[in-house]
Tab-separated table of C-alpha atoms in Angstrom:
chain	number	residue	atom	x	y	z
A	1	UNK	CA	104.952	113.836	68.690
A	2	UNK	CA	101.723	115.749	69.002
A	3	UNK	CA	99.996	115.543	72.239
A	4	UNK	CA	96.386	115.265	71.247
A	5	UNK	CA	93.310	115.730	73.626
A	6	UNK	CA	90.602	112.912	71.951
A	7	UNK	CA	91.612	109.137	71.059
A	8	UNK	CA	89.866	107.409	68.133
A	9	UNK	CA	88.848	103.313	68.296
A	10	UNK	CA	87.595	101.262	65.352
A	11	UNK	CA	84.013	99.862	66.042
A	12	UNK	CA	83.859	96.440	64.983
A	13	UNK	CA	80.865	95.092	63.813
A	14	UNK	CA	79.189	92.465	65.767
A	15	UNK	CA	79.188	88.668	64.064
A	16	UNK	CA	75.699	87.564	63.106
A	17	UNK	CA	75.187	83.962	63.192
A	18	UNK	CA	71.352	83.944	61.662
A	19	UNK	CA	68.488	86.085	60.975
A	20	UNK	CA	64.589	84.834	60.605
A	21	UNK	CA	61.968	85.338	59.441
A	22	UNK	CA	62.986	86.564	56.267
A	23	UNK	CA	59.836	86.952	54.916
A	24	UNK	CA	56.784	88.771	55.424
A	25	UNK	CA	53.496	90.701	54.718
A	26	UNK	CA	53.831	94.728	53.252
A	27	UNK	CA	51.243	95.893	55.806
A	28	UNK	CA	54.676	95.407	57.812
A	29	UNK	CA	55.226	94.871	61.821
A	30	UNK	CA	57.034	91.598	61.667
A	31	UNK	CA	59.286	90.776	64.179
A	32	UNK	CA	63.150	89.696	62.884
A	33	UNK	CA	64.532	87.644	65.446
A	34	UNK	CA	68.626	88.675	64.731
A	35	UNK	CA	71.081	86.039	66.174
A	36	UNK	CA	74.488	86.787	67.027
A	37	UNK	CA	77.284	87.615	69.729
A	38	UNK	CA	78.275	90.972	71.701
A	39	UNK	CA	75.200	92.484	71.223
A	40	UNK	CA	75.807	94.546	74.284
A	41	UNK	CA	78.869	95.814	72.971
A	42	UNK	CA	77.514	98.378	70.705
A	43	UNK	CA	74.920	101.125	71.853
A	44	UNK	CA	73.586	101.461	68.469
A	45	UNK	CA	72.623	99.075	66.153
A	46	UNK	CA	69.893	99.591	63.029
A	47	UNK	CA	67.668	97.452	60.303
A	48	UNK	CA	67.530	98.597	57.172
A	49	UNK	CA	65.195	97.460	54.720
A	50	UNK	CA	65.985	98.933	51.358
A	51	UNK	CA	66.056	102.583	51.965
A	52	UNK	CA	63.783	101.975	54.846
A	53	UNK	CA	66.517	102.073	58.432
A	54	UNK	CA	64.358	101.043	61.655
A	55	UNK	CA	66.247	100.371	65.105
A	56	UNK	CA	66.757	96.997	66.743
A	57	UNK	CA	65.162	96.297	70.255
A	58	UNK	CA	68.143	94.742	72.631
A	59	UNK	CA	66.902	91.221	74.004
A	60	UNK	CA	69.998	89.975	75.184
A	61	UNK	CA	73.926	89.597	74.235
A	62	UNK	CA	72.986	87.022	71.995
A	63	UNK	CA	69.482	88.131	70.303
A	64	UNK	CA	68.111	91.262	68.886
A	65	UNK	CA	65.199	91.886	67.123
A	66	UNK	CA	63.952	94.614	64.344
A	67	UNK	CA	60.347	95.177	63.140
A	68	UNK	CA	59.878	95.715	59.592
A	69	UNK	CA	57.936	99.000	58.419
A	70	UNK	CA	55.126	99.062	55.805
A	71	UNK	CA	55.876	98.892	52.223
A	72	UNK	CA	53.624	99.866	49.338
A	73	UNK	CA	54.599	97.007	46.760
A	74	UNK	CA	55.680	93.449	47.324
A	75	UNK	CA	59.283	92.867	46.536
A	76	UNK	CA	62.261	91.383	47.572
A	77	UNK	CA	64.282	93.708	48.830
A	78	UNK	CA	68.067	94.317	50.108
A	79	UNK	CA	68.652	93.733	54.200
A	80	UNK	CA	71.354	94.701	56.499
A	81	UNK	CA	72.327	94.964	60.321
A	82	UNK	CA	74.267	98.396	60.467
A	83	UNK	CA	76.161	98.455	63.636
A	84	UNK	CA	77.830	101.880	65.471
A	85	UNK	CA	77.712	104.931	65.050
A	86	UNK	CA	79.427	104.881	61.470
A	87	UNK	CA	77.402	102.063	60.105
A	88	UNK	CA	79.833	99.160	60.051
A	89	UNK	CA	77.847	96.469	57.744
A	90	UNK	CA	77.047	93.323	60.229
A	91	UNK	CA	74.888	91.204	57.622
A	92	UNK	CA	73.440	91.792	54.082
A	93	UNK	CA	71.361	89.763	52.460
A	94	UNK	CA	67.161	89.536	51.105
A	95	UNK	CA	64.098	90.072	52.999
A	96	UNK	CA	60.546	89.395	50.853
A	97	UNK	CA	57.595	91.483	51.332
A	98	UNK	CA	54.772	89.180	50.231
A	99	UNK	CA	51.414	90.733	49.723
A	100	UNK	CA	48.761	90.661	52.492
A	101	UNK	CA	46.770	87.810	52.615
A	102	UNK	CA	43.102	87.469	52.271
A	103	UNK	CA	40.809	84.344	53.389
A	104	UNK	CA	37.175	84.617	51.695
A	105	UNK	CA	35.463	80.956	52.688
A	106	UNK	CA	35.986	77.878	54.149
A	107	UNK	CA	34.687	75.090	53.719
A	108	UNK	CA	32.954	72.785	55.313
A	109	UNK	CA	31.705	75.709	57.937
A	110	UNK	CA	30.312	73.256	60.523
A	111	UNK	CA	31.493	70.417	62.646
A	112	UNK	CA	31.514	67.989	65.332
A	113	UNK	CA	33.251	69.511	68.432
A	114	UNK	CA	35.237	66.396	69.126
A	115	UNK	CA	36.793	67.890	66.126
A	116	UNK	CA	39.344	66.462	63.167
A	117	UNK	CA	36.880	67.905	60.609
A	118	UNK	CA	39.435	69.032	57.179
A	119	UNK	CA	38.600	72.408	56.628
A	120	UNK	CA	39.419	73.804	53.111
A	121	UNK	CA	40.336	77.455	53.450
A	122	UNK	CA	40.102	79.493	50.075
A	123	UNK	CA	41.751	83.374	49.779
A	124	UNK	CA	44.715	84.635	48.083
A	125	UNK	CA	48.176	85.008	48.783
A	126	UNK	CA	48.946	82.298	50.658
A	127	UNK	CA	52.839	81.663	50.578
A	128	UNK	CA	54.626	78.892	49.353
A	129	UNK	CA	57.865	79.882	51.207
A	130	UNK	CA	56.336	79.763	54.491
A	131	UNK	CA	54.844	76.280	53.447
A	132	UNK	CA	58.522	75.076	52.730
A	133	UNK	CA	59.687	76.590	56.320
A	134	UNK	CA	56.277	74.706	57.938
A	135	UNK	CA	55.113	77.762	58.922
A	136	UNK	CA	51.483	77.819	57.777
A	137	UNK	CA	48.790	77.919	60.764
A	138	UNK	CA	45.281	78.312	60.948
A	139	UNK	CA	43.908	79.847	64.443
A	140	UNK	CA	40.537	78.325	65.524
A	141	UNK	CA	39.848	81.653	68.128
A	142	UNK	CA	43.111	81.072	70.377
A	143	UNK	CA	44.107	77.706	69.337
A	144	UNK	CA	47.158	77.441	66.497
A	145	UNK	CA	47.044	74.168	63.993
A	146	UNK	CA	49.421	73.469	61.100
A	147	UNK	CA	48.349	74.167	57.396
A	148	UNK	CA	48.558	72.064	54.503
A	149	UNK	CA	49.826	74.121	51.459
A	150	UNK	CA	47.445	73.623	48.966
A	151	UNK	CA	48.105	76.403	46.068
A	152	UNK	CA	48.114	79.902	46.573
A	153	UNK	CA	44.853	80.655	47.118
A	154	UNK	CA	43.706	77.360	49.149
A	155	UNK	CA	45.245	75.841	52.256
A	156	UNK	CA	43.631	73.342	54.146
A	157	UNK	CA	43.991	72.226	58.042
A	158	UNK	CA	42.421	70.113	60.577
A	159	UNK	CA	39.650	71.550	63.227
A	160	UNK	CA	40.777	71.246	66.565
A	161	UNK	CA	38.433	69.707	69.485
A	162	UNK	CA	36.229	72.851	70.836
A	163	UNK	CA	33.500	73.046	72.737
A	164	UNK	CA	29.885	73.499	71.326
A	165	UNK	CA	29.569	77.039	69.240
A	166	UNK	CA	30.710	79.279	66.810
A	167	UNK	CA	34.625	80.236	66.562
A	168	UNK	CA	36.790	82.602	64.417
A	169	UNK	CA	38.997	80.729	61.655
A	170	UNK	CA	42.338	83.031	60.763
A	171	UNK	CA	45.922	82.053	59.216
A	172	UNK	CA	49.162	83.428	59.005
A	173	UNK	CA	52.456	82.597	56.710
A	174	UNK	CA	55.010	83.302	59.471
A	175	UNK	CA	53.842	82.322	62.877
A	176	UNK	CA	53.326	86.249	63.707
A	177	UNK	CA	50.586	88.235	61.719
A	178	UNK	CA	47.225	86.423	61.187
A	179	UNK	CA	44.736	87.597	58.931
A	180	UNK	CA	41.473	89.588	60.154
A	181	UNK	CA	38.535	87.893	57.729
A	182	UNK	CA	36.037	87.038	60.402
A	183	UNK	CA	34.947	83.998	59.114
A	184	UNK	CA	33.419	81.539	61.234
A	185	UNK	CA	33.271	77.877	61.857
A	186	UNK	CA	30.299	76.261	63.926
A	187	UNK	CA	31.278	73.631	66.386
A	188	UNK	CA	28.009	71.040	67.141
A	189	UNK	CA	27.761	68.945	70.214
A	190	UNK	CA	27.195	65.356	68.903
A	191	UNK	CA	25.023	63.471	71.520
A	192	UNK	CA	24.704	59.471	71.376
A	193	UNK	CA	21.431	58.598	71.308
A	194	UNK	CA	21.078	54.591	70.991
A	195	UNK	CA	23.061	52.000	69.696
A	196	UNK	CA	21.221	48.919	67.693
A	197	UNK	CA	21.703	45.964	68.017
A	198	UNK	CA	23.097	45.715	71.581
A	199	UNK	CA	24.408	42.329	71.131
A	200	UNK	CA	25.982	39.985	68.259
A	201	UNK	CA	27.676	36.696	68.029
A	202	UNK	CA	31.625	37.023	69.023
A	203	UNK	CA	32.654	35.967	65.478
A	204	UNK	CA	32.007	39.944	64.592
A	205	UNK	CA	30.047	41.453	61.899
A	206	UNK	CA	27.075	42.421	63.294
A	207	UNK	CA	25.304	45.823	61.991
Protein backbone atom coordinates (compact mmCIF):
# COMPACT_ATOMS: atom_id res chain seq x y z
CA UNK A 1 0.00 0.00 0.00
CA UNK A 2 1.01 3.51 -0.90
CA UNK A 3 1.79 5.77 1.89
CA UNK A 4 0.24 9.01 0.81
CA UNK A 5 0.90 12.52 2.41
CA UNK A 6 -2.93 14.32 1.97
CA UNK A 7 -6.35 12.50 3.01
CA UNK A 8 -9.53 13.32 1.05
CA UNK A 9 -13.27 13.61 2.98
CA UNK A 10 -16.62 13.89 1.20
CA UNK A 11 -18.42 17.23 2.11
CA UNK A 12 -21.89 16.57 2.73
CA UNK A 13 -24.30 18.99 2.04
CA UNK A 14 -26.17 20.53 4.81
CA UNK A 15 -30.20 19.53 5.05
CA UNK A 16 -32.42 22.51 4.38
CA UNK A 17 -35.65 22.39 6.06
CA UNK A 18 -37.25 25.79 4.36
CA UNK A 19 -36.38 28.80 2.50
CA UNK A 20 -38.58 32.27 2.39
CA UNK A 21 -39.28 34.66 0.88
CA UNK A 22 -39.31 33.29 -2.39
CA UNK A 23 -40.32 36.13 -4.06
CA UNK A 24 -39.27 39.50 -4.72
CA UNK A 25 -38.69 42.88 -6.54
CA UNK A 26 -35.73 42.98 -9.65
CA UNK A 27 -34.26 46.18 -8.16
CA UNK A 28 -32.99 43.17 -5.85
CA UNK A 29 -31.61 43.32 -2.01
CA UNK A 30 -34.09 40.96 -0.48
CA UNK A 31 -33.18 39.13 2.33
CA UNK A 32 -33.73 34.96 2.04
CA UNK A 33 -34.09 33.76 5.37
CA UNK A 34 -32.49 29.85 4.65
CA UNK A 35 -33.57 27.29 7.36
CA UNK A 36 -31.72 24.30 8.09
CA UNK A 37 -29.17 22.27 10.36
CA UNK A 38 -25.16 22.29 10.66
CA UNK A 39 -24.80 25.43 9.25
CA UNK A 40 -21.55 25.80 11.07
CA UNK A 41 -20.26 22.82 9.62
CA UNK A 42 -19.32 24.14 6.31
CA UNK A 43 -17.07 27.35 5.83
CA UNK A 44 -18.55 28.04 2.56
CA UNK A 45 -21.85 28.10 1.51
CA UNK A 46 -23.40 30.23 -1.74
CA UNK A 47 -26.97 31.47 -3.37
CA UNK A 48 -27.33 31.20 -6.68
CA UNK A 49 -29.94 32.78 -8.54
CA UNK A 50 -29.90 31.63 -12.12
CA UNK A 51 -26.44 32.32 -13.25
CA UNK A 52 -26.30 34.96 -10.63
CA UNK A 53 -24.02 33.04 -7.25
CA UNK A 54 -24.07 35.56 -4.13
CA UNK A 55 -22.73 34.28 -0.60
CA UNK A 56 -24.84 33.51 2.44
CA UNK A 57 -24.35 35.61 5.72
CA UNK A 58 -23.96 32.91 8.81
CA UNK A 59 -26.75 33.75 11.52
CA UNK A 60 -26.57 30.77 13.42
CA UNK A 61 -26.35 26.73 13.12
CA UNK A 62 -29.77 26.75 12.23
CA UNK A 63 -30.38 30.00 9.90
CA UNK A 64 -28.59 31.61 7.09
CA UNK A 65 -29.51 34.19 4.97
CA UNK A 66 -28.63 35.34 1.15
CA UNK A 67 -29.53 38.68 -0.51
CA UNK A 68 -30.69 38.54 -3.93
CA UNK A 69 -28.80 40.77 -6.65
CA UNK A 70 -30.55 42.99 -9.26
CA UNK A 71 -32.04 41.55 -12.27
CA UNK A 72 -32.97 43.33 -15.48
CA UNK A 73 -36.32 41.39 -16.36
CA UNK A 74 -38.91 39.83 -14.13
CA UNK A 75 -38.87 36.09 -14.22
CA UNK A 76 -39.00 33.16 -12.35
CA UNK A 77 -35.94 31.86 -12.12
CA UNK A 78 -33.94 28.56 -10.91
CA UNK A 79 -32.56 28.69 -6.97
CA UNK A 80 -30.08 26.69 -5.13
CA UNK A 81 -27.99 26.54 -1.79
CA UNK A 82 -24.46 25.30 -3.05
CA UNK A 83 -22.59 24.09 -0.10
CA UNK A 84 -18.42 23.44 0.11
CA UNK A 85 -15.97 24.01 -1.67
CA UNK A 86 -17.12 21.66 -4.65
CA UNK A 87 -20.65 22.85 -4.76
CA UNK A 88 -22.61 19.98 -3.25
CA UNK A 89 -26.42 20.98 -4.24
CA UNK A 90 -28.30 21.67 -0.68
CA UNK A 91 -31.78 22.88 -2.21
CA UNK A 92 -33.13 23.70 -5.74
CA UNK A 93 -36.10 25.03 -6.44
CA UNK A 94 -37.90 28.79 -7.93
CA UNK A 95 -37.38 32.20 -6.78
CA UNK A 96 -39.75 35.10 -8.70
CA UNK A 97 -38.45 38.41 -9.51
CA UNK A 98 -41.61 40.51 -9.69
CA UNK A 99 -41.30 43.93 -11.16
CA UNK A 100 -40.83 47.01 -8.93
CA UNK A 101 -43.75 48.45 -7.70
CA UNK A 102 -45.09 51.87 -8.19
CA UNK A 103 -47.90 53.74 -5.98
CA UNK A 104 -49.27 56.97 -7.94
CA UNK A 105 -52.46 58.17 -5.54
CA UNK A 106 -54.39 57.40 -2.79
CA UNK A 107 -57.32 58.08 -2.02
CA UNK A 108 -59.07 59.65 0.29
CA UNK A 109 -55.71 61.88 1.15
CA UNK A 110 -57.09 63.29 4.43
CA UNK A 111 -58.37 62.06 7.72
CA UNK A 112 -59.34 62.13 11.21
CA UNK A 113 -56.26 61.32 13.41
CA UNK A 114 -58.20 58.99 15.64
CA UNK A 115 -57.79 57.17 12.45
CA UNK A 116 -59.67 53.88 10.72
CA UNK A 117 -60.11 56.02 7.57
CA UNK A 118 -59.96 53.10 4.26
CA UNK A 119 -57.46 54.39 2.15
CA UNK A 120 -57.54 53.17 -1.53
CA UNK A 121 -53.99 52.99 -2.81
CA UNK A 122 -53.71 52.93 -6.75
CA UNK A 123 -50.05 51.96 -8.64
CA UNK A 124 -48.95 49.00 -10.44
CA UNK A 125 -47.48 45.86 -9.67
CA UNK A 126 -48.85 45.00 -6.70
CA UNK A 127 -48.49 41.12 -6.12
CA UNK A 128 -50.99 38.66 -5.76
CA UNK A 129 -48.54 36.07 -4.28
CA UNK A 130 -47.62 38.16 -1.46
CA UNK A 131 -51.47 38.78 -0.93
CA UNK A 132 -51.92 34.88 -0.67
CA UNK A 133 -48.79 34.72 1.92
CA UNK A 134 -50.57 37.99 3.90
CA UNK A 135 -47.78 39.84 3.26
CA UNK A 136 -49.10 43.14 1.88
CA UNK A 137 -48.40 46.33 4.23
CA UNK A 138 -48.84 49.82 3.88
CA UNK A 139 -46.35 52.09 6.14
CA UNK A 140 -48.04 55.29 7.48
CA UNK A 141 -44.20 57.04 8.19
CA UNK A 142 -42.95 54.22 10.75
CA UNK A 143 -46.09 52.47 11.47
CA UNK A 144 -46.78 48.93 9.36
CA UNK A 145 -50.72 47.97 8.64
CA UNK A 146 -51.98 45.00 6.62
CA UNK A 147 -53.21 45.44 2.93
CA UNK A 148 -56.23 44.31 1.35
CA UNK A 149 -55.42 42.86 -2.16
CA UNK A 150 -57.50 44.59 -4.36
CA UNK A 151 -56.15 43.88 -8.13
CA UNK A 152 -52.88 44.59 -9.29
CA UNK A 153 -52.79 47.98 -9.46
CA UNK A 154 -55.08 48.89 -6.26
CA UNK A 155 -54.70 47.74 -2.67
CA UNK A 156 -56.47 49.22 -0.01
CA UNK A 157 -55.70 49.43 3.98
CA UNK A 158 -56.84 51.06 7.05
CA UNK A 159 -55.14 54.50 8.47
CA UNK A 160 -53.71 54.00 11.67
CA UNK A 161 -54.38 56.56 14.73
CA UNK A 162 -51.60 59.50 14.28
CA UNK A 163 -51.29 62.54 15.62
CA UNK A 164 -52.38 65.83 13.83
CA UNK A 165 -50.26 66.36 10.33
CA UNK A 166 -49.07 65.19 7.27
CA UNK A 167 -47.38 61.53 6.97
CA UNK A 168 -45.70 59.44 4.19
CA UNK A 169 -47.97 56.45 2.82
CA UNK A 170 -45.53 53.46 1.28
CA UNK A 171 -46.16 49.53 0.70
CA UNK A 172 -44.26 46.60 0.18
CA UNK A 173 -45.16 42.83 -1.16
CA UNK A 174 -42.74 41.03 1.20
CA UNK A 175 -42.43 42.64 4.55
CA UNK A 176 -38.78 43.99 3.43
CA UNK A 177 -38.57 46.60 0.51
CA UNK A 178 -41.20 49.42 0.56
CA UNK A 179 -41.75 51.60 -2.21
CA UNK A 180 -40.29 55.33 -2.34
CA UNK A 181 -43.52 57.40 -3.98
CA UNK A 182 -43.73 60.18 -1.46
CA UNK A 183 -47.20 60.44 -1.31
CA UNK A 184 -48.81 61.89 1.55
CA UNK A 185 -51.77 61.51 3.77
CA UNK A 186 -53.02 64.49 6.06
CA UNK A 187 -54.03 63.56 9.53
CA UNK A 188 -56.76 66.40 11.08
CA UNK A 189 -57.34 66.86 14.74
CA UNK A 190 -61.17 66.52 15.17
CA UNK A 191 -62.22 68.79 18.14
CA UNK A 192 -65.85 68.37 19.82
CA UNK A 193 -67.44 71.36 19.85
CA UNK A 194 -71.15 70.93 21.38
CA UNK A 195 -73.47 68.31 21.60
CA UNK A 196 -77.46 69.15 21.07
CA UNK A 197 -79.78 68.23 22.76
CA UNK A 198 -78.14 67.52 26.15
CA UNK A 199 -80.96 65.57 27.43
CA UNK A 200 -83.84 63.09 26.11
CA UNK A 201 -86.39 60.83 27.57
CA UNK A 202 -84.71 57.27 28.67
CA UNK A 203 -86.89 55.40 26.11
CA UNK A 204 -83.96 56.56 23.45
CA UNK A 205 -84.27 58.19 20.19
CA UNK A 206 -83.56 61.50 20.71
CA UNK A 207 -81.59 63.56 17.83
Amino acid sequence: LLDLPFSFSFEHPPPIIDVSPTFGPVRGGTAVAIQGQRFDELPLIFCQFSNARVPSRFISTSLISCSTPSVAIASDVRFQVLSGSGGALAWNSTFLFEPDTVIFSISPVRGPSEGGTRLLVSGEHFSSRGAQLGLLRCRFNGTDVAAEFVSSTSIACNAPKHRAGAVSVEMSNNLQQFTDAGVTYTYEAVTLLAVSPRNGPIRGGSR
